[in-house]
């Protein structure tokens, strides 16, 4: 075994082998994979290995399509059979909501230019003569759907990697990983130690144990999962074609042909954790005790759909563990608190995603940033608030609702509350409905008196539509009090603080105390890695405010720029709370609680000052994400109740009311403001989202400057535009494909909401540049159906910013 490698991948399951393969494809050939046992010895060997392309998240769909196409290529390249069957999949809808979901997926498929289309019952019956389609409202067909051979695919990845120079060592458990002073890692096994520049934890069922070796925890929990395979079924033996898969998600089972029989798997309501406190090191090619009773209800539904199943004998039952993250998406990327340590763990549909995950990981390792924005997969979406209890509750909830429709704005209750801020009880008393915001309960909207503070879910407008309208109106007509404690806040101070920030962000950092700037942070491919407001509090003392969900994500970038020892970089996100007081009466309300001069002449837009608010010293910044006249005030969290009470008490006279996150979304969308992870991401170039004017190339140095120089003169591939949509019962919310009126796909929605002050449904969309001109008519697929839309010349609310500067 060699003693040095560019990268050591720990784990020879499907995912570790794909990462190894993709590393070699990107030119890293001095790489080693260490496997405890035989390849496939975790969840991989016993998987049902079904594959599909479409996903609710567009970039994940792209990577699933990449994976499905890769298998054939891999087989041809390596000579290793992958056991690919692609007879197609039939997706069935039993309810109106499922039909909406499938129609939306069909619209997205048109946008991706892949096949996913509706079939008549007759056509479906010809394809699957054993299925009973009674009670089915709509049938969609994905011709590429199918399954692969788990062992074949894993070995093909390993072989492809070896052919390019990688080494694979089986029966070589990693027993320790220790960071070296040069930033590399000593990866210890009983056959020797490898000094690796980079370590990748792809240890699947053992990812928790491997993470512990490096001193951190991953929010993962294994659960049992069962499927069974029947004996040969004469009706199948008589067919001269292979049956398509059946995705009857309302029935909560999956079903496909296996040999001359059928394979049926289920995600039961009564799921079971497995090895909660640690995966045994000696667990390998064993299965767990079968318990078909647990999945009986699901299986009965499969029997109704495929009557011949009732006659079929069961040949084998597979009960195996798979390991889940709290939202059932993968946990990938570099661990922000460690150097050169990457994870790719917690993967559920591994066979649909292995290629995309391997490619993304390899790009991240070799090119330092992946090509696609994959925040929904990024392990940094969870912080240390994702504790054991939360993970336990969430993973079971995810497992038992695996095939549930994910409605827009869905908030899951399981495992909550985790953390609350001091005003939580007050907000609750006022009817707040909360969502989970990076570990904290955060108000989404306030139920008026007589309305139960519980939200309903669906694709159409829900019970919060009117309450949110009232909040928006109150803010636009009088004044709203928005809790913005969920914004990420960083204090950067000490000698060299200004210099550090200048080298971190692309705009010029204020040199005068009391000034603020908006600035993008440029990623390593020249895109938008972050957007911040930086306020100069004093000499070498700055407050930087950014997206709350991205605190851990942004930490990676903050650490890429060297800081002098004298510079303190502290997170104030927990220690400080904040309110945004916004609307035409904001000055009057805030003026009641402070002696500070808030007049326009004395306190202009984008200026800040330390002022006393209700006796509490606060940093007041004249900005508002609502697009209205307003101030953000930030102050130590222990004063949150007092300040809130004072604002509410004094606010009564001005018609003030609390305003939640849903209203803020509507307000910022009608104002055309972008938000991180929706409109701003490393995938988008500044010239595509209108932020290029904030990039100061006369600064000699800032993060991503060279990368930006390379792309800055490229014409925008797409443009961020604001559109008005004709719709009366549902609004776009993000991800919906956008077409020309002749059906040509030209873009997608990034954010959408009803604009209550402009009385129109509004969406922010990325549209191919050649079609992004004002006045262009488009069709936005809402509920899977085209809704006419027009590109607006300017955002419909206060495009000139007169309200902001009033
Ligand atoms: C019953 C069942 C059915 C499934 N059906 C499907 C399906 O139809 N479609 C689909 O896409 N997915 C399916 N899956 C999920 C799929 O199996 C997983 O997504 C996939 O196998 C995950 O692969 P992995 O490489 O991440 O993990 P694993 O397969 O668990 O691999 C991890 C590897 O790391 C090795 N390892 C661990 N610790 C160490 C160490 N210290 N040193 C060295 N090596 C170590 C292990 O030995 C193991 O080989 C199913 C899973 C189950 C349980």
Coordinates of C-alpha atoms and ligand atoms in Angstrom, one line a residue, residues 10-16 34-38 40-44 46-50 172-174 202-206 210 213 225 227 254 281 318 320-322 347-352, ligand 1:
X10 CA -13.1 5.6 3.0
X11 CA -15.8 3.1 1.9
X12 CA -16.1 0.9 -1.0
X13 CA -19.9 1.1 -1.4
X14 CA -21.6 2.4 -4.5
X15 CA -20.9 6.0 -3.5
X16 CA -17.2 5.7 -2.5
X34 CA -10.0 1.8 1.5
X35 CA -12.8 -0.8 2.1
X36 CA -13.3 -2.5 5.4
X37 CA -14.5 -5.7 3.8
X38 CA -15.6 -6.6 0.3
X40 CA -20.6 -3.3 -1.5
X41 CA -20.5 -4.5 2.1
X42 CA -22.9 -1.8 3.5
X43 CA -26.3 -0.9 2.2
X44 CA -25.2 -1.4 -1.4
X46 CA -28.9 -5.8 -1.0
X47 CA -30.5 -2.7 -2.6
X48 CA -33.4 -3.0 -4.9
X49 CA -31.4 -0.6 -7.1
X50 CA -34.3 1.1 -8.9
X172 CA -8.6 -2.7 4.9
X173 CA -10.6 -1.0 7.6
X174 CA -9.6 2.6 8.5
X202 CA -18.1 7.7 2.1
X203 CA -18.6 5.1 4.8
X204 CA -22.4 4.7 4.4
X205 CA -23.8 2.8 7.3
X206 CA -20.6 3.6 9.2
X210 CA -15.7 7.4 10.6
X213 CA -12.5 9.4 14.1
X225 CA -36.1 -1.2 5.1
X227 CA -38.7 -5.6 0.2
X254 CA -42.6 0.3 -5.2
X281 CA -17.8 -2.9 12.9
X318 CA -34.6 -8.6 2.2
X320 CA -31.5 -4.3 5.3
X321 CA -30.4 -1.1 7.0
X322 CA -30.0 2.2 5.2
X347 CA -27.8 8.7 0.5
X348 CA -31.2 7.1 0.0
X349 CA -31.8 6.8 -3.7
X350 CA -28.1 6.0 -4.3
X351 CA -28.6 4.2 -7.6
X352 CA -30.4 7.3 -9.1
Ligands
LIG1 C1 -33.3 -2.8 1.4 C2 -32.8 -1.6 0.6 C3 -33.3 -1.3 -0.6 C4 -32.8 -0.3 -1.4 N1 -33.3 0.0 -2.6 C5 -32.8 1.0 -3.3 C6 -33.3 1.3 -4.6 O1 -34.2 0.7 -5.1 N2 -32.7 2.4 -5.3 C7 -31.7 3.1 -4.8 O2 -31.3 4.1 -5.4 N3 -31.3 2.9 -3.5 C8 -31.8 1.9 -2.8 N4 -31.3 1.6 -1.6 C9 -30.3 2.5 -1.0 C10 -28.9 2.2 -1.5 O3 -28.6 1.0 -1.1 C11 -27.9 3.3 -0.9 O4 -28.3 4.6 -1.3 C12 -26.5 3.0 -1.3 O5 -26.1 1.7 -1.2 C13 -25.5 3.8 -0.4 O6 -24.2 3.5 -0.7 P1 -23.0 4.0 0.1 O7 -21.8 3.7 -0.7 O8 -23.2 5.4 0.5 O9 -23.0 3.2 1.5 P2 -22.7 1.7 1.9 O10 -23.2 0.7 0.8 O11 -23.1 1.5 3.3 O12 -21.1 1.6 1.8 C14 -20.2 2.1 2.8 C15 -19.0 1.2 2.7 O13 -18.0 1.8 3.6 C16 -17.3 0.7 4.1 N5 -16.7 1.2 5.4 C17 -17.4 1.6 6.5 N6 -16.5 1.9 7.5 C18 -15.3 1.8 7.0 C19 -14.0 1.9 7.5 N7 -13.8 2.3 8.7 N8 -12.9 1.6 6.7 C20 -13.1 1.2 5.4 N9 -14.3 1.0 4.9 C21 -15.4 1.3 5.7 C22 -18.4 -0.4 4.4 O14 -17.8 -1.6 4.5 C23 -19.2 -0.2 3.1 O15 -18.8 -1.1 2.1 C24 -31.8 0.5 -0.8 C25 -31.3 0.2 0.5 C26 -31.8 -0.8 1.2 C27 -31.2 -1.1 2.5

